[in-house]
Amino acid sequence: MSATNSNVISFPQARDGNDAGGTGETTLLDECRTLAVERLSEALALGFDEVIDELYEQAERSFERDTRDFFLKAKDAWPEQRTAVQAAFREAVGKRFAPIDPAPRQAEAQFSLTTSSWTELSLVEDSDLDEDVRFTEIAAKIRNSCDEELVALDQRMGVVLDQPELDSADNPLAPTGITGAFREALKAATIELKIKLLLIRHFDKHVRPAAVSVIRDTNELLKKHGVLPVIRYGSSKKPQIGTGPVEGPKPDSQEPSIVGSVTLPIMSGGAPG
């Protein structure tokens, strides 16, 4: 980068892994990835800290021997399972920041938008349905807690990932992506459904609010680096490429150049797709 352009930010291309080329350079995408992986993993660890005590309490409260033995066995198996699930979750969250596959992907099921009869739902495994419902609810609660921030982050991550038409589901911090990362992580260990639902409850308690915080802080990080610092709500969702904000004070000449502005639709009622 030349001296005359030293105040212009060069946005990184998405790539798999952390500094796979061994250059030692930390990119803006790396910063976003690290923020998400560390904060979400820390929240998950806090939730998992409570699990072994809860399993012991469940065993103590059980009157039937089989139920008591079930929870005691689960308590003994938990330390090894915890290690596997936490490691898998970190990896799954990090992979959310990898290059986007250009091939068409099958749309994720959204129970809030699906009309099915109970006869049709009965064909689904009870365990899968239980997980689907719970993860769908958690993802919806995350979006409802930071709806406008997510719409803005879709646009900002589109700039960083060089994907101007980035689909909401492809945002590395999409609520369904975060819940999907945990669901995938649970496959790293053989866990009974009853214990799995307990883990999902702790994920909801600890990781869900952390996810909202991470989404907001990632927005602030990108704004700080000049990525679409001004977002207006109007009729168009397509970014308006420019060298400065469409309104408000001009940035100081010593600050990084501002990369565009964007007009987003006014949301009324339901969350954006």
PDB file of C-alpha atoms in Angstrom:
ATOM      1  CA  MET A   1       0.000   0.000   0.000  1.00  0.00           C
ATOM      2  CA  SER A   2       1.471   3.329  -1.030  1.00  0.00           C
ATOM      3  CA  ALA A   3       1.964   6.231   1.345  1.00  0.00           C
ATOM      4  CA  THR A   4      -0.563   8.356  -0.536  1.00  0.00           C
ATOM      5  CA  ASN A   5      -3.259   5.750   0.081  1.00  0.00           C
ATOM      6  CA  SER A   6      -2.301   4.870   3.649  1.00  0.00           C
ATOM      7  CA  ASN A   7      -5.686   5.940   4.963  1.00  0.00           C
ATOM      8  CA  VAL A   8      -7.654   3.564   2.713  1.00  0.00           C
ATOM      9  CA  ILE A   9      -8.745   0.240   4.140  1.00  0.00           C
ATOM     10  CA  SER A  10      -8.115  -2.905   2.118  1.00  0.00           C
ATOM     11  CA  PHE A  11     -10.800  -5.454   2.943  1.00  0.00           C
ATOM     12  CA  PRO A  12      -9.753  -9.104   3.119  1.00  0.00           C
ATOM     13  CA  GLN A  13     -11.101 -11.942   1.072  1.00  0.00           C
ATOM     14  CA  ALA A  14     -12.785 -14.658   3.112  1.00  0.00           C
ATOM     15  CA  ARG A  15     -10.599 -17.658   3.591  1.00  0.00           C
ATOM     16  CA  ASP A  16     -10.598 -20.911   5.484  1.00  0.00           C
ATOM     17  CA  GLY A  17      -8.481 -21.163   8.613  1.00  0.00           C
ATOM     18  CA  ASN A  18      -6.553 -18.539  10.518  1.00  0.00           C
ATOM     19  CA  ASP A  19      -3.680 -17.042   8.536  1.00  0.00           C
ATOM     20  CA  ALA A  20      -3.333 -20.166   6.463  1.00  0.00           C
ATOM     21  CA  GLY A  21      -0.594 -18.550   4.411  1.00  0.00           C
ATOM     22  CA  GLY A  22       1.556 -17.940   7.467  1.00  0.00           C
ATOM     23  CA  THR A  23       1.971 -14.222   6.783  1.00  0.00           C
ATOM     24  CA  GLY A  24       1.275 -13.228  10.380  1.00  0.00           C
ATOM     25  CA  GLU A  25      -1.154 -10.576   9.149  1.00  0.00           C
ATOM     26  CA  THR A  26      -4.385 -10.062  11.066  1.00  0.00           C
ATOM     27  CA  THR A  27      -7.226  -9.010   8.796  1.00  0.00           C
ATOM     28  CA  LEU A  28     -10.548  -7.415   9.609  1.00  0.00           C
ATOM     29  CA  LEU A  29     -12.253 -10.729   8.895  1.00  0.00           C
ATOM     30  CA  ASP A  30      -9.879 -12.410  11.355  1.00  0.00           C
ATOM     31  CA  GLU A  31     -10.869  -9.869  14.005  1.00  0.00           C
ATOM     32  CA  CYS A  32     -14.545 -10.611  13.455  1.00  0.00           C
ATOM     33  CA  ARG A  33     -13.912 -14.341  13.584  1.00  0.00           C
ATOM     34  CA  THR A  34     -11.849 -14.127  16.753  1.00  0.00           C
ATOM     35  CA  LEU A  35     -14.413 -11.936  18.485  1.00  0.00           C
ATOM     36  CA  ALA A  36     -17.202 -14.388  17.678  1.00  0.00           C
ATOM     37  CA  VAL A  37     -15.303 -17.587  18.447  1.00  0.00           C
ATOM     38  CA  GLU A  38     -13.872 -16.386  21.761  1.00  0.00           C
ATOM     39  CA  ARG A  39     -16.996 -14.728  23.127  1.00  0.00           C
ATOM     40  CA  LEU A  40     -19.448 -17.444  22.097  1.00  0.00           C
ATOM     41  CA  SER A  41     -17.096 -20.190  23.317  1.00  0.00           C
ATOM     42  CA  GLU A  42     -16.680 -18.424  26.647  1.00  0.00           C
ATOM     43  CA  ALA A  43     -20.457 -18.177  27.045  1.00  0.00           C
ATOM     44  CA  LEU A  44     -20.859 -21.862  26.226  1.00  0.00           C
ATOM     45  CA  ALA A  45     -18.207 -22.775  28.802  1.00  0.00           C
ATOM     46  CA  LEU A  46     -20.083 -20.793  31.470  1.00  0.00           C
ATOM     47  CA  GLY A  47     -23.232 -22.718  30.688  1.00  0.00           C
ATOM     48  CA  PHE A  48     -21.428 -26.042  30.661  1.00  0.00           C
ATOM     49  CA  ASP A  49     -19.929 -25.259  34.090  1.00  0.00           C
ATOM     50  CA  GLU A  50     -23.434 -25.704  35.514  1.00  0.00           C
ATOM     51  CA  VAL A  51     -24.183 -29.023  33.839  1.00  0.00           C
ATOM     52  CA  ILE A  52     -22.357 -31.481  36.087  1.00  0.00           C
ATOM     53  CA  ASP A  53     -23.962 -30.075  39.243  1.00  0.00           C
ATOM     54  CA  GLU A  54     -27.376 -30.235  37.611  1.00  0.00           C
ATOM     55  CA  LEU A  55     -26.840 -33.853  36.603  1.00  0.00           C
ATOM     56  CA  TYR A  56     -25.885 -34.714  40.178  1.00  0.00           C
ATOM     57  CA  GLU A  57     -28.934 -32.900  41.548  1.00  0.00           C
ATOM     58  CA  GLN A  58     -31.188 -34.718  39.098  1.00  0.00           C
ATOM     59  CA  ALA A  59     -29.755 -38.022  40.294  1.00  0.00           C
ATOM     60  CA  GLU A  60     -30.250 -37.067  43.944  1.00  0.00           C
ATOM     61  CA  ARG A  61     -33.879 -36.119  43.339  1.00  0.00           C
ATOM     62  CA  SER A  62     -34.678 -39.317  41.466  1.00  0.00           C
ATOM     63  CA  PHE A  63     -36.720 -41.926  43.328  1.00  0.00           C
ATOM     64  CA  GLU A  64     -36.413 -44.613  40.691  1.00  0.00           C
ATOM     65  CA  ARG A  65     -33.120 -46.470  40.565  1.00  0.00           C
ATOM     66  CA  ASP A  66     -32.991 -46.531  36.757  1.00  0.00           C
ATOM     67  CA  THR A  67     -33.438 -42.767  36.537  1.00  0.00           C
ATOM     68  CA  ARG A  68     -30.840 -42.171  39.225  1.00  0.00           C
ATOM     69  CA  ASP A  69     -28.345 -44.433  37.467  1.00  0.00           C
ATOM     70  CA  PHE A  70     -29.048 -42.674  34.169  1.00  0.00           C
ATOM     71  CA  PHE A  71     -28.066 -39.266  35.537  1.00  0.00           C
ATOM     72  CA  LEU A  72     -25.064 -40.587  37.459  1.00  0.00           C
ATOM     73  CA  LYS A  73     -23.810 -42.283  34.311  1.00  0.00           C
ATOM     74  CA  ALA A  74     -24.365 -39.048  32.389  1.00  0.00           C
ATOM     75  CA  LYS A  75     -22.431 -37.135  35.049  1.00  0.00           C
ATOM     76  CA  ASP A  76     -19.457 -39.474  34.724  1.00  0.00           C
ATOM     77  CA  ALA A  77     -19.477 -39.218  30.925  1.00  0.00           C
ATOM     78  CA  TRP A  78     -19.919 -35.444  30.853  1.00  0.00           C
ATOM     79  CA  PRO A  79     -16.289 -34.230  31.235  1.00  0.00           C
ATOM     80  CA  GLU A  80     -15.143 -36.057  28.110  1.00  0.00           C
ATOM     81  CA  GLN A  81     -18.287 -35.100  26.198  1.00  0.00           C
ATOM     82  CA  ARG A  82     -17.885 -31.473  27.223  1.00  0.00           C
ATOM     83  CA  THR A  83     -14.365 -31.288  25.815  1.00  0.00           C
ATOM     84  CA  ALA A  84     -15.498 -32.722  22.488  1.00  0.00           C
ATOM     85  CA  VAL A  85     -18.561 -30.493  22.148  1.00  0.00           C
ATOM     86  CA  GLN A  86     -16.752 -27.278  23.096  1.00  0.00           C
ATOM     87  CA  ALA A  87     -13.949 -27.960  20.621  1.00  0.00           C
ATOM     88  CA  ALA A  88     -16.454 -28.777  17.877  1.00  0.00           C
ATOM     89  CA  PHE A  89     -18.418 -25.595  18.610  1.00  0.00           C
ATOM     90  CA  ARG A  90     -15.329 -23.403  18.308  1.00  0.00           C
ATOM     91  CA  GLU A  91     -14.504 -25.026  14.992  1.00  0.00           C
ATOM     92  CA  ALA A  92     -18.054 -24.736  13.673  1.00  0.00           C
ATOM     93  CA  VAL A  93     -18.305 -21.032  14.559  1.00  0.00           C
ATOM     94  CA  GLY A  94     -14.923 -20.350  12.935  1.00  0.00           C
ATOM     95  CA  LYS A  95     -15.988 -22.115   9.747  1.00  0.00           C
ATOM     96  CA  ARG A  96     -18.908 -19.717   9.457  1.00  0.00           C
ATOM     97  CA  PHE A  97     -16.325 -17.146   8.295  1.00  0.00           C
ATOM     98  CA  ALA A  98     -14.938 -19.392   5.543  1.00  0.00           C
ATOM     99  CA  PRO A  99     -15.494 -18.635   1.827  1.00  0.00           C
ATOM    100  CA  ILE A 100     -19.105 -18.982   0.720  1.00  0.00           C
ATOM    101  CA  ASP A 101     -19.865 -21.884  -1.583  1.00  0.00           C
ATOM    102  CA  PRO A 102     -21.264 -20.351  -4.788  1.00  0.00           C
ATOM    103  CA  ALA A 103     -23.301 -23.494  -5.488  1.00  0.00           C
ATOM    104  CA  PRO A 104     -27.021 -23.169  -4.683  1.00  0.00           C
ATOM    105  CA  ARG A 105     -27.799 -24.474  -1.223  1.00  0.00           C
ATOM    106  CA  GLN A 106     -30.990 -25.938   0.054  1.00  0.00           C
ATOM    107  CA  ALA A 107     -32.987 -23.443   2.071  1.00  0.00           C
ATOM    108  CA  GLU A 108     -33.025 -24.137   5.818  1.00  0.00           C
ATOM    109  CA  ALA A 109     -36.342 -25.189   7.271  1.00  0.00           C
ATOM    110  CA  GLN A 110     -38.127 -22.428   9.122  1.00  0.00           C
ATOM    111  CA  PHE A 111     -40.947 -23.789  11.227  1.00  0.00           C
ATOM    112  CA  SER A 112     -42.502 -20.335  11.626  1.00  0.00           C
ATOM    113  CA  LEU A 113     -42.973 -20.198   7.836  1.00  0.00           C
ATOM    114  CA  THR A 114     -44.007 -23.837   7.330  1.00  0.00           C
ATOM    115  CA  THR A 115     -47.562 -25.120   7.406  1.00  0.00           C
ATOM    116  CA  SER A 116     -47.694 -28.826   8.170  1.00  0.00           C
ATOM    117  CA  SER A 117     -50.359 -31.081   9.527  1.00  0.00           C
ATOM    118  CA  TRP A 118     -49.744 -33.060  12.690  1.00  0.00           C
ATOM    119  CA  THR A 119     -49.875 -36.181  10.514  1.00  0.00           C
ATOM    120  CA  GLU A 120     -46.916 -34.893   8.497  1.00  0.00           C
ATOM    121  CA  LEU A 121     -45.017 -33.857  11.630  1.00  0.00           C
ATOM    122  CA  SER A 122     -45.568 -37.284  13.153  1.00  0.00           C
ATOM    123  CA  LEU A 123     -43.373 -38.735  10.420  1.00  0.00           C
ATOM    124  CA  VAL A 124     -40.422 -36.799  11.832  1.00  0.00           C
ATOM    125  CA  GLU A 125     -38.332 -38.428  14.557  1.00  0.00           C
ATOM    126  CA  ASP A 126     -39.429 -37.085  17.940  1.00  0.00           C
ATOM    127  CA  SER A 127     -35.829 -36.300  18.884  1.00  0.00           C
ATOM    128  CA  ASP A 128     -35.231 -34.344  15.668  1.00  0.00           C
ATOM    129  CA  LEU A 129     -38.497 -32.454  16.115  1.00  0.00           C
ATOM    130  CA  ASP A 130     -37.625 -31.552  19.694  1.00  0.00           C
ATOM    131  CA  GLU A 131     -34.272 -30.174  18.570  1.00  0.00           C
ATOM    132  CA  ASP A 132     -35.766 -28.377  15.571  1.00  0.00           C
ATOM    133  CA  VAL A 133     -38.356 -26.605  17.684  1.00  0.00           C
ATOM    134  CA  ARG A 134     -35.907 -25.550  20.375  1.00  0.00           C
ATOM    135  CA  PHE A 135     -33.216 -24.322  17.995  1.00  0.00           C
ATOM    136  CA  THR A 136     -35.790 -22.492  15.885  1.00  0.00           C
ATOM    137  CA  GLU A 137     -37.092 -20.745  19.007  1.00  0.00           C
ATOM    138  CA  ILE A 138     -33.593 -19.738  20.113  1.00  0.00           C
ATOM    139  CA  ALA A 139     -32.709 -18.380  16.671  1.00  0.00           C
ATOM    140  CA  ALA A 140     -35.953 -16.395  16.612  1.00  0.00           C
ATOM    141  CA  LYS A 141     -35.227 -14.925  20.049  1.00  0.00           C
ATOM    142  CA  ILE A 142     -31.755 -13.830  18.930  1.00  0.00           C
ATOM    143  CA  ARG A 143     -33.162 -12.121  15.843  1.00  0.00           C
ATOM    144  CA  ASN A 144     -35.981 -10.469  17.758  1.00  0.00           C
ATOM    145  CA  SER A 145     -33.443  -9.055  20.219  1.00  0.00           C
ATOM    146  CA  CYS A 146     -31.317  -7.358  17.561  1.00  0.00           C
ATOM    147  CA  ASP A 147     -33.352  -7.252  14.376  1.00  0.00           C
ATOM    148  CA  GLU A 148     -32.062  -3.953  12.973  1.00  0.00           C
ATOM    149  CA  GLU A 149     -28.479  -4.753  13.977  1.00  0.00           C
ATOM    150  CA  LEU A 150     -28.673  -8.012  12.014  1.00  0.00           C
ATOM    151  CA  VAL A 151     -30.006  -6.285   8.904  1.00  0.00           C
ATOM    152  CA  ALA A 152     -27.119  -3.821   9.119  1.00  0.00           C
ATOM    153  CA  LEU A 153     -24.592  -6.590   9.776  1.00  0.00           C
ATOM    154  CA  ASP A 154     -25.804  -8.468   6.694  1.00  0.00           C
ATOM    155  CA  GLN A 155     -24.755  -5.456   4.618  1.00  0.00           C
ATOM    156  CA  ARG A 156     -21.440  -4.880   6.404  1.00  0.00           C
ATOM    157  CA  MET A 157     -20.409  -8.542   6.222  1.00  0.00           C
ATOM    158  CA  GLY A 158     -21.332  -8.453   2.550  1.00  0.00           C
ATOM    159  CA  VAL A 159     -18.671  -5.772   2.084  1.00  0.00           C
ATOM    160  CA  VAL A 160     -16.033  -7.633   4.110  1.00  0.00           C
ATOM    161  CA  LEU A 161     -16.759 -10.939   2.368  1.00  0.00           C
ATOM    162  CA  ASP A 162     -16.967  -9.237  -1.042  1.00  0.00           C
ATOM    163  CA  GLN A 163     -20.536 -10.529  -1.403  1.00  0.00           C
ATOM    164  CA  PRO A 164     -22.738  -7.444  -2.064  1.00  0.00           C
ATOM    165  CA  GLU A 165     -25.865  -9.603  -2.331  1.00  0.00           C
ATOM    166  CA  LEU A 166     -25.048 -11.660   0.765  1.00  0.00           C
ATOM    167  CA  ASP A 167     -27.999 -13.744   1.872  1.00  0.00           C
ATOM    168  CA  SER A 168     -28.984 -13.285   5.516  1.00  0.00           C
ATOM    169  CA  ALA A 169     -28.431 -16.988   6.183  1.00  0.00           C
ATOM    170  CA  ASP A 170     -24.847 -16.666   4.896  1.00  0.00           C
ATOM    171  CA  ASN A 171     -23.985 -13.938   7.385  1.00  0.00           C
ATOM    172  CA  PRO A 172     -21.400 -15.667   9.634  1.00  0.00           C
ATOM    173  CA  LEU A 173     -23.371 -14.443  12.644  1.00  0.00           C
ATOM    174  CA  ALA A 174     -26.840 -15.340  11.377  1.00  0.00           C
ATOM    175  CA  PRO A 175     -28.920 -16.674  14.305  1.00  0.00           C
ATOM    176  CA  THR A 176     -29.614 -19.921  12.453  1.00  0.00           C
ATOM    177  CA  GLY A 177     -25.883 -20.209  11.793  1.00  0.00           C
ATOM    178  CA  ILE A 178     -25.012 -19.852  15.476  1.00  0.00           C
ATOM    179  CA  THR A 179     -27.628 -22.372  16.579  1.00  0.00           C
ATOM    180  CA  GLY A 180     -26.627 -24.627  13.697  1.00  0.00           C
ATOM    181  CA  ALA A 181     -23.010 -24.529  14.868  1.00  0.00           C
ATOM    182  CA  PHE A 182     -24.060 -25.806  18.286  1.00  0.00           C
ATOM    183  CA  ARG A 183     -26.340 -28.437  16.830  1.00  0.00           C
ATOM    184  CA  GLU A 184     -23.439 -29.671  14.710  1.00  0.00           C
ATOM    185  CA  ALA A 185     -21.142 -29.606  17.762  1.00  0.00           C
ATOM    186  CA  LEU A 186     -23.491 -31.886  19.693  1.00  0.00           C
ATOM    187  CA  LYS A 187     -22.729 -34.600  17.143  1.00  0.00           C
ATOM    188  CA  ALA A 188     -19.136 -34.705  18.408  1.00  0.00           C
ATOM    189  CA  ALA A 189     -20.250 -36.927  21.286  1.00  0.00           C
ATOM    190  CA  THR A 190     -22.881 -39.601  21.811  1.00  0.00           C
ATOM    191  CA  ILE A 191     -25.387 -37.861  24.061  1.00  0.00           C
ATOM    192  CA  GLU A 192     -28.829 -39.059  25.116  1.00  0.00           C
ATOM    193  CA  LEU A 193     -31.753 -36.870  24.051  1.00  0.00           C
ATOM    194  CA  LYS A 194     -32.676 -35.951  27.622  1.00  0.00           C
ATOM    195  CA  ILE A 195     -29.133 -34.697  28.269  1.00  0.00           C
ATOM    196  CA  LYS A 196     -28.982 -33.012  24.875  1.00  0.00           C
ATOM    197  CA  LEU A 197     -32.121 -30.997  25.678  1.00  0.00           C
ATOM    198  CA  LEU A 198     -30.534 -29.984  28.980  1.00  0.00           C
ATOM    199  CA  LEU A 199     -27.483 -28.716  27.085  1.00  0.00           C
ATOM    200  CA  ILE A 200     -29.690 -26.793  24.653  1.00  0.00           C
ATOM    201  CA  ARG A 201     -31.361 -25.119  27.630  1.00  0.00           C
ATOM    202  CA  HIS A 202     -27.979 -23.943  28.919  1.00  0.00           C
ATOM    203  CA  PHE A 203     -27.071 -22.797  25.410  1.00  0.00           C
ATOM    204  CA  ASP A 204     -30.241 -20.714  25.396  1.00  0.00           C
ATOM    205  CA  LYS A 205     -29.471 -19.279  28.828  1.00  0.00           C
ATOM    206  CA  HIS A 206     -25.845 -18.310  28.183  1.00  0.00           C
ATOM    207  CA  VAL A 207     -24.974 -18.300  24.479  1.00  0.00           C
ATOM    208  CA  ARG A 208     -28.136 -16.634  23.195  1.00  0.00           C
ATOM    209  CA  PRO A 209     -27.572 -13.329  25.055  1.00  0.00           C
ATOM    210  CA  ALA A 210     -23.866 -13.520  24.217  1.00  0.00           C
ATOM    211  CA  ALA A 211     -24.766 -13.876  20.535  1.00  0.00           C
ATOM    212  CA  VAL A 212     -26.818 -10.670  20.664  1.00  0.00           C
ATOM    213  CA  SER A 213     -23.857  -8.871  22.247  1.00  0.00           C
ATOM    214  CA  VAL A 214     -21.428 -10.260  19.660  1.00  0.00           C
ATOM    215  CA  ILE A 215     -23.664  -9.145  16.786  1.00  0.00           C
ATOM    216  CA  ARG A 216     -23.817  -5.618  18.168  1.00  0.00           C
ATOM    217  CA  ASP A 217     -20.095  -5.458  18.905  1.00  0.00           C
ATOM    218  CA  THR A 218     -19.199  -6.803  15.464  1.00  0.00           C
ATOM    219  CA  ASN A 219     -21.292  -4.047  13.923  1.00  0.00           C
ATOM    220  CA  GLU A 220     -19.386  -1.492  15.991  1.00  0.00           C
ATOM    221  CA  LEU A 221     -16.051  -3.041  15.006  1.00  0.00           C
ATOM    222  CA  LEU A 222     -16.885  -2.801  11.318  1.00  0.00           C
ATOM    223  CA  LYS A 223     -18.191   0.743  11.681  1.00  0.00           C
ATOM    224  CA  LYS A 224     -14.968   1.685  13.469  1.00  0.00           C
ATOM    225  CA  HIS A 225     -13.030   0.419  10.459  1.00  0.00           C
ATOM    226  CA  GLY A 226     -15.194   2.432   8.083  1.00  0.00           C
ATOM    227  CA  VAL A 227     -17.443  -0.326   6.743  1.00  0.00           C
ATOM    228  CA  LEU A 228     -20.805   1.283   5.895  1.00  0.00           C
ATOM    229  CA  PRO A 229     -20.760   3.603   8.921  1.00  0.00           C
ATOM    230  CA  VAL A 230     -24.078   5.169   7.911  1.00  0.00           C
ATOM    231  CA  ILE A 231     -27.115   3.009   7.276  1.00  0.00           C
ATOM    232  CA  ARG A 232     -30.452   4.623   6.544  1.00  0.00           C
ATOM    233  CA  TYR A 233     -33.797   2.858   6.461  1.00  0.00           C
ATOM    234  CA  GLY A 234     -35.810   3.357   3.291  1.00  0.00           C
ATOM    235  CA  SER A 235     -36.948   1.543   0.176  1.00  0.00           C
ATOM    236  CA  SER A 236     -33.728   0.005  -1.115  1.00  0.00           C
ATOM    237  CA  LYS A 237     -31.499  -2.632   0.446  1.00  0.00           C
ATOM    238  CA  LYS A 238     -28.694  -2.378  -2.102  1.00  0.00           C
ATOM    239  CA  PRO A 239     -25.571  -0.566  -0.896  1.00  0.00           C
ATOM    240  CA  GLN A 240     -24.967   2.867  -2.354  1.00  0.00           C
ATOM    241  CA  ILE A 241     -21.262   2.827  -3.064  1.00  0.00           C
ATOM    242  CA  GLY A 242     -19.500   6.083  -2.235  1.00  0.00           C
ATOM    243  CA  THR A 243     -16.561   7.616  -0.459  1.00  0.00           C
ATOM    244  CA  GLY A 244     -18.419   9.051   2.479  1.00  0.00           C
ATOM    245  CA  PRO A 245     -21.673   9.003   4.440  1.00  0.00           C
ATOM    246  CA  VAL A 246     -24.815  10.299   2.779  1.00  0.00           C
ATOM    247  CA  GLU A 247     -25.507  12.511   5.746  1.00  0.00           C
ATOM    248  CA  GLY A 248     -23.789  13.727   8.884  1.00  0.00           C
ATOM    249  CA  PRO A 249     -20.304  15.155   9.380  1.00  0.00           C
ATOM    250  CA  LYS A 250     -17.497  14.247   7.033  1.00  0.00           C
ATOM    251  CA  PRO A 251     -14.793  12.008   8.478  1.00  0.00           C
ATOM    252  CA  ASP A 252     -11.500  13.498   9.506  1.00  0.00           C
ATOM    253  CA  SER A 253      -8.931  13.243   6.718  1.00  0.00           C
ATOM    254  CA  GLN A 254      -6.655  11.209   8.947  1.00  0.00           C
ATOM    255  CA  GLU A 255      -9.277   8.543   9.585  1.00  0.00           C
ATOM    256  CA  PRO A 256      -9.703   5.486   7.339  1.00  0.00           C
ATOM    257  CA  SER A 257     -11.760   6.185   4.223  1.00  0.00           C
ATOM    258  CA  ILE A 258     -15.418   5.350   4.675  1.00  0.00           C
ATOM    259  CA  VAL A 259     -16.616   2.567   2.425  1.00  0.00           C
ATOM    260  CA  GLY A 260     -20.089   3.481   1.174  1.00  0.00           C
ATOM    261  CA  SER A 261     -23.466   3.855   2.756  1.00  0.00           C
ATOM    262  CA  VAL A 262     -26.596   1.811   2.443  1.00  0.00           C
ATOM    263  CA  THR A 263     -30.339   2.283   2.538  1.00  0.00           C
ATOM    264  CA  LEU A 264     -32.307  -0.532   4.139  1.00  0.00           C
ATOM    265  CA  PRO A 265     -36.023  -1.255   4.159  1.00  0.00           C
ATOM    266  CA  ILE A 266     -38.073  -0.176   7.146  1.00  0.00           C
ATOM    267  CA  MET A 267     -39.031  -3.329   9.000  1.00  0.00           C
ATOM    268  CA  SER A 268     -42.591  -3.599  10.208  1.00  0.00           C
ATOM    269  CA  GLY A 269     -43.808  -6.652  12.022  1.00  0.00           C
ATOM    270  CA  GLY A 270     -41.818  -9.797  11.385  1.00  0.00           C
ATOM    271  CA  ALA A 271     -38.067 -10.149  11.192  1.00  0.00           C
ATOM    272  CA  PRO A 272     -36.284  -9.922   7.854  1.00  0.00           C
ATOM    273  CA  GLY A 273     -35.617 -13.099   5.993  1.00  0.00           C
TER     274      GLY A 273
END
